Coordinates of C-alpha atoms in Angstrom, one line a residue:
X586 CA -28.2 -5.1 -7.6
X587 CA -25.1 -3.8 -5.9
X588 CA -21.8 -3.8 -7.6
X589 CA -19.5 -6.5 -6.4
X590 CA -16.1 -5.2 -5.4
X591 CA -13.1 -7.5 -5.5
X592 CA -10.0 -6.6 -3.4
X593 CA -6.7 -8.3 -4.0
X594 CA -3.9 -8.8 -1.5
X595 CA -6.8 -8.6 1.0
X596 CA -5.3 -10.5 3.8
X597 CA -2.4 -7.9 4.0
X598 CA -2.3 -5.1 6.5
X599 CA -3.6 -2.4 3.9
X600 CA -5.9 -4.7 2.1
X601 CA -7.6 -5.9 5.3
X602 CA -8.2 -2.2 6.3
X603 CA -9.6 -1.4 3.1
X604 CA -11.9 -4.4 3.1
X605 CA -13.1 -3.5 6.6
X606 CA -13.9 0.0 5.5
X607 CA -15.9 -1.2 2.5
X608 CA -17.8 -3.8 4.7
X609 CA -18.6 -1.2 7.3
X610 CA -20.0 1.0 4.5
X611 CA -22.4 -1.8 3.6
X612 CA -20.7 -2.7 0.2
X613 CA -20.5 -6.2 -1.1
X614 CA -16.8 -7.4 -1.1
X615 CA -15.0 -10.4 -2.4
X616 CA -11.6 -10.8 -0.9
X617 CA -8.8 -12.5 -2.6
X618 CA -5.2 -13.5 -1.6
X619 CA -2.6 -16.3 -1.7
X620 CA -2.9 -16.4 2.1
X621 CA -5.9 -18.6 3.2
X622 CA -6.5 -16.4 6.2
X623 CA -8.3 -14.2 3.8
X624 CA -11.4 -16.4 4.4
X625 CA -11.6 -15.1 7.9
X626 CA -12.0 -11.4 7.0
X627 CA -15.3 -10.4 8.7
X628 CA -18.3 -9.3 6.5
X629 CA -17.1 -10.3 3.1
X630 CA -19.5 -12.1 0.6
X631 CA -16.8 -14.8 -0.2
X632 CA -13.0 -15.3 -0.5
X633 CA -10.9 -16.4 -3.4
X634 CA -7.6 -18.0 -2.4
X635 CA -5.1 -18.2 -5.1
X636 CA -1.9 -17.0 -6.9
X637 CA -2.3 -13.9 -9.0
X638 CA 0.4 -15.3 -11.3
X639 CA -2.0 -18.0 -12.5
X640 CA -4.4 -17.0 -15.3
X641 CA -7.2 -19.2 -14.0
X642 CA -7.1 -17.3 -10.7
X643 CA -7.1 -13.9 -12.6
X644 CA -10.0 -15.1 -14.7
X645 CA -12.0 -16.2 -11.7
X646 CA -11.4 -12.7 -10.1
X647 CA -12.4 -10.7 -13.1
X648 CA -15.5 -12.8 -13.7
X649 CA -16.7 -12.1 -10.0
X650 CA -16.0 -8.4 -10.2
X651 CA -17.9 -5.3 -11.2
X652 CA -15.1 -3.3 -9.6
X653 CA -11.5 -4.3 -8.9
X654 CA -9.4 -2.8 -6.3
X655 CA -5.9 -4.0 -7.3
X656 CA -3.4 -4.1 -4.5
X657 CA -0.2 -5.6 -5.8
X658 CA 1.5 -8.5 -3.9
X659 CA 4.5 -7.5 -1.8
X660 CA 7.7 -7.7 -3.7
X661 CA 6.8 -10.2 -6.4
X662 CA 9.2 -10.5 -9.3
X663 CA 6.2 -10.9 -11.5
X664 CA 4.3 -7.8 -10.2
X665 CA 4.3 -5.9 -13.6
X666 CA 3.0 -9.0 -15.5
X667 CA 0.3 -9.6 -12.9
X668 CA -0.9 -6.0 -13.1
X669 CA -0.9 -5.7 -16.8
X670 CA -2.6 -9.0 -17.2
X671 CA -5.4 -8.0 -14.8
X672 CA -5.7 -4.6 -16.7
X673 CA -6.2 -6.4 -20.0
X674 CA -8.7 -8.8 -18.7
X675 CA -10.6 -5.9 -16.9
X676 CA -10.8 -4.0 -20.1
X677 CA -12.0 -7.0 -22.0
X678 CA -14.7 -7.8 -19.4
X679 CA -15.6 -4.1 -19.4
X680 CA -15.3 -3.7 -15.6
X681 CA -17.1 -0.6 -14.3
X682 CA -14.1 0.7 -12.2
X683 CA -10.5 -0.3 -11.9
X684 CA -8.6 1.2 -8.8
X685 CA -4.9 0.6 -8.9
X686 CA -3.0 1.0 -5.5
X687 CA 0.4 2.1 -6.6
X688 CA 3.0 4.0 -4.7
X689 CA 4.2 7.6 -4.4
X690 CA 6.7 8.6 -7.0
X691 CA 6.7 5.4 -9.1
X692 CA 9.1 7.1 -11.5
X693 CA 11.9 6.6 -8.9
X694 CA 14.3 4.0 -10.6
X695 CA 16.3 3.4 -7.3
X696 CA 13.4 1.6 -5.9
X697 CA 12.5 -1.9 -7.3
X698 CA 8.9 -2.0 -6.3
X699 CA 8.3 1.5 -7.6
X700 CA 9.6 0.7 -11.1
X701 CA 7.2 -2.3 -11.4
X702 CA 4.3 -0.2 -10.3
X703 CA 5.4 2.6 -12.9
X704 CA 5.1 0.0 -15.7
X705 CA 1.7 -0.9 -14.5
X706 CA 0.6 2.6 -14.4
X707 CA 1.6 3.2 -18.0
X708 CA -0.2 0.2 -19.2
X709 CA -3.3 1.3 -17.3
X710 CA -3.2 4.7 -18.8
X711 CA -2.7 3.5 -22.4
X712 CA -5.4 0.8 -21.8
X713 CA -7.8 3.5 -20.4
X714 CA -7.3 5.7 -23.5
X715 CA -7.7 2.8 -25.9
X716 CA -10.6 1.2 -24.3
X717 CA -12.1 3.7 -21.9
X718 CA -11.7 1.4 -19.0
X719 CA -12.6 3.6 -16.0
X720 CA -9.6 3.7 -13.7
X721 CA -8.2 5.7 -10.8
X722 CA -4.5 5.5 -9.7
X723 CA -3.7 5.8 -6.0
X724 CA -0.2 6.5 -4.8
X725 CA 0.2 6.0 -1.2
X726 CA 3.3 7.1 0.7
X727 CA 5.1 4.8 3.2
X728 CA 2.4 3.4 5.5
X729 CA 2.4 4.3 9.2
X730 CA 2.0 0.6 10.3
X731 CA 5.7 0.1 9.3
X732 CA 6.4 1.8 12.5
X733 CA 4.9 -0.7 15.1
X734 CA 4.5 1.2 18.4
X735 CA 3.5 -1.9 20.3
X736 CA 6.7 -3.6 19.4
X737 CA 8.8 -0.5 20.1
X738 CA 7.1 -0.4 23.5
X739 CA 7.8 -3.9 24.3
X740 CA 11.5 -3.8 23.2
X741 CA 12.4 -0.2 23.9
X742 CA 13.9 -0.1 20.3
X743 CA 12.9 0.9 16.9
X744 CA 15.2 -1.4 14.8
X745 CA 15.5 -0.2 11.1
X746 CA 17.4 -1.1 8.1
X747 CA 18.2 2.2 6.7
X748 CA 20.2 5.3 7.9
X749 CA 18.8 6.9 11.1
X750 CA 19.1 10.2 9.3
X751 CA 17.1 9.1 6.3
X752 CA 13.9 11.0 6.4
X753 CA 10.6 9.4 5.0
X754 CA 7.1 10.6 5.0
X755 CA 4.1 8.6 6.0
X756 CA 0.4 8.0 5.4
X757 CA -2.2 6.4 7.6
X758 CA -3.7 3.3 5.8
X759 CA -7.2 4.2 7.3
X760 CA -7.0 7.5 5.4
X761 CA -6.1 5.7 2.2
X762 CA -9.2 3.5 2.8
X763 CA -11.3 6.6 3.2
X764 CA -10.1 8.0 -0.1
X765 CA -10.9 4.6 -1.7
X766 CA -14.6 5.0 -0.4
X767 CA -14.7 8.5 -1.8
X768 CA -13.4 7.3 -5.2
X769 CA -16.0 4.4 -5.3
X770 CA -18.9 6.9 -4.5
X771 CA -18.1 9.2 -7.3
X772 CA -16.3 7.1 -10.1
X773 CA -17.0 9.5 -13.0
X774 CA -15.4 12.3 -10.9
X775 CA -12.3 10.5 -10.2
X776 CA -12.0 8.7 -13.7
X777 CA -8.4 8.7 -15.1
X778 CA -7.2 10.5 -12.1
X779 CA -3.8 10.0 -10.4
X780 CA -3.7 11.0 -6.8
X781 CA -0.5 11.2 -4.6
X782 CA -1.5 10.2 -1.0
X783 CA 1.0 11.7 1.5
X784 CA 0.1 12.3 5.0
X785 CA 3.0 13.7 7.0
X786 CA 6.2 15.7 6.6
X787 CA 9.2 13.4 6.3
X788 CA 10.6 12.0 9.5
X789 CA 14.0 10.2 10.3
X790 CA 13.8 7.1 12.5
X791 CA 15.2 9.2 15.3
X792 CA 12.5 11.8 14.9
X793 CA 9.8 8.9 15.0
X794 CA 11.2 7.7 18.2
X795 CA 11.3 11.0 19.7
X796 CA 7.7 11.7 18.9
X797 CA 6.8 8.1 20.2
X798 CA 8.6 8.9 23.4
X799 CA 6.7 12.3 23.7
X800 CA 3.4 10.4 23.3
X801 CA 4.1 7.4 25.6
X802 CA 6.7 8.8 28.2
X803 CA 8.9 5.9 27.2
X804 CA 12.7 6.1 26.5
X805 CA 12.9 4.0 23.3
X806 CA 15.8 4.4 21.0
X807 CA 16.4 4.0 17.3
X808 CA 18.7 1.3 16.4
X809 CA 20.2 0.8 13.0
X810 CA 20.5 -2.8 11.7
X811 CA 22.4 -3.6 8.4
X812 CA 20.0 -4.7 5.8
X813 CA 21.4 -8.0 5.4
X814 CA 21.1 -8.8 9.0
X815 CA 17.7 -7.3 9.2
X816 CA 16.6 -9.7 6.3
X817 CA 18.2 -12.7 8.1
X818 CA 16.4 -11.8 11.3
X819 CA 13.0 -11.8 9.6
X820 CA 13.7 -15.0 7.8
X821 CA 13.5 -13.5 4.3
X822 CA 14.9 -16.0 1.7
X823 CA 13.2 -14.8 -1.5
X824 CA 15.9 -13.2 -3.6
X825 CA 13.6 -10.6 -5.3
X826 CA 12.3 -9.7 -1.8
X827 CA 15.8 -9.3 -0.5
X828 CA 17.0 -7.1 -3.4
X829 CA 13.8 -5.0 -3.0
X830 CA 14.7 -4.4 0.6
X831 CA 18.3 -3.5 -0.3
X832 CA 16.9 -0.8 -2.8
X833 CA 14.8 0.6 0.1
X834 CA 17.7 0.7 2.5
X835 CA 20.0 2.3 -0.2
X836 CA 17.4 4.8 -1.5
X837 CA 16.0 5.8 1.9
X838 CA 19.5 6.2 3.3
X839 CA 20.6 8.4 0.5
X840 CA 17.6 10.6 -0.3
X841 CA 14.7 9.6 1.9
X842 CA 11.1 9.7 0.5
X843 CA 8.6 12.6 0.7
X844 CA 6.0 14.3 -1.0
X845 CA 3.2 16.9 -0.6
X846 CA 0.0 16.5 1.6
X847 CA -2.2 18.9 -0.4
X848 CA -3.9 16.2 -2.6
X849 CA -4.7 13.9 0.4
X850 CA -6.1 16.8 2.4
X851 CA -8.4 17.8 -0.5
X852 CA -9.7 14.3 -1.0
X853 CA -10.3 13.7 2.7
X854 CA -11.9 17.2 3.3
X855 CA -9.7 17.4 6.4
X856 CA -6.1 17.2 7.5
X857 CA -4.6 13.8 7.3
X858 CA -4.0 11.7 10.4
X859 CA -0.8 12.6 12.2
X860 CA 1.8 10.3 13.4
X861 CA 0.9 11.1 16.9
X862 CA -2.8 10.3 16.2
X863 CA -1.8 6.8 14.7
X864 CA 0.3 6.1 17.8
X865 CA -2.5 6.9 20.1
X866 CA -4.9 4.9 18.3
X867 CA -2.8 1.9 17.9
X868 CA -1.5 2.0 21.5
X869 CA -5.1 2.0 22.7
X870 CA -5.9 -1.4 21.1

């Protein structure tokens, strides 16, 4: 019997890409999300619609899983509680594999969503040593889909909430999904490993737009938008969400965010997807 794989936050951008990669590989997937559109993901065995802050939802997820791919909800004030509880339940149920989608440099205290993941990583490592729960921690860099080339082409602007000189590295979520498949294929090889998944050198918003214009022949510009205005424009009302975005704006403006591409290159067995490759693929849709 095939191992059942449960993916959380599966209706999100990264989650849906990972689910698609699993389904195309012929693997059985249960997709779960608070968003009921998770039911529409093609090829899944079934969907679980529910709030990860609720114990009964977590118990349903764990009871359905042989393998859990835990993608945290975006900017949840209860993120650390959610993750730690799922780890405890997974260890008690003796899941065969726990893959945690963390973030590059969770040790950075200037980023709200990083510190929550740091706490979950710590709990997972301690639990793995105590119970021998098999786990792998993946630490993706800033995702390429945060630059939407179709929107930039329509508007002629890349509106961004941090300094136009703040340099941030990127990773293609499709590359991350490929790493997930490789980890699932050889769980013992990747047990208790932590992998930093960085796909590119750091680029400023101005450099991203320059590369976009070189690929497309457009004349788009990068436009700085104060973070409070940006949050108002997207209708963000949740206080934790707004605070997390302010942390991003401050941290990226002061230091940027980068890392090293070597680990991802080794895991893929090829060079990571370039920003230009991502642009061409996305614009061709």
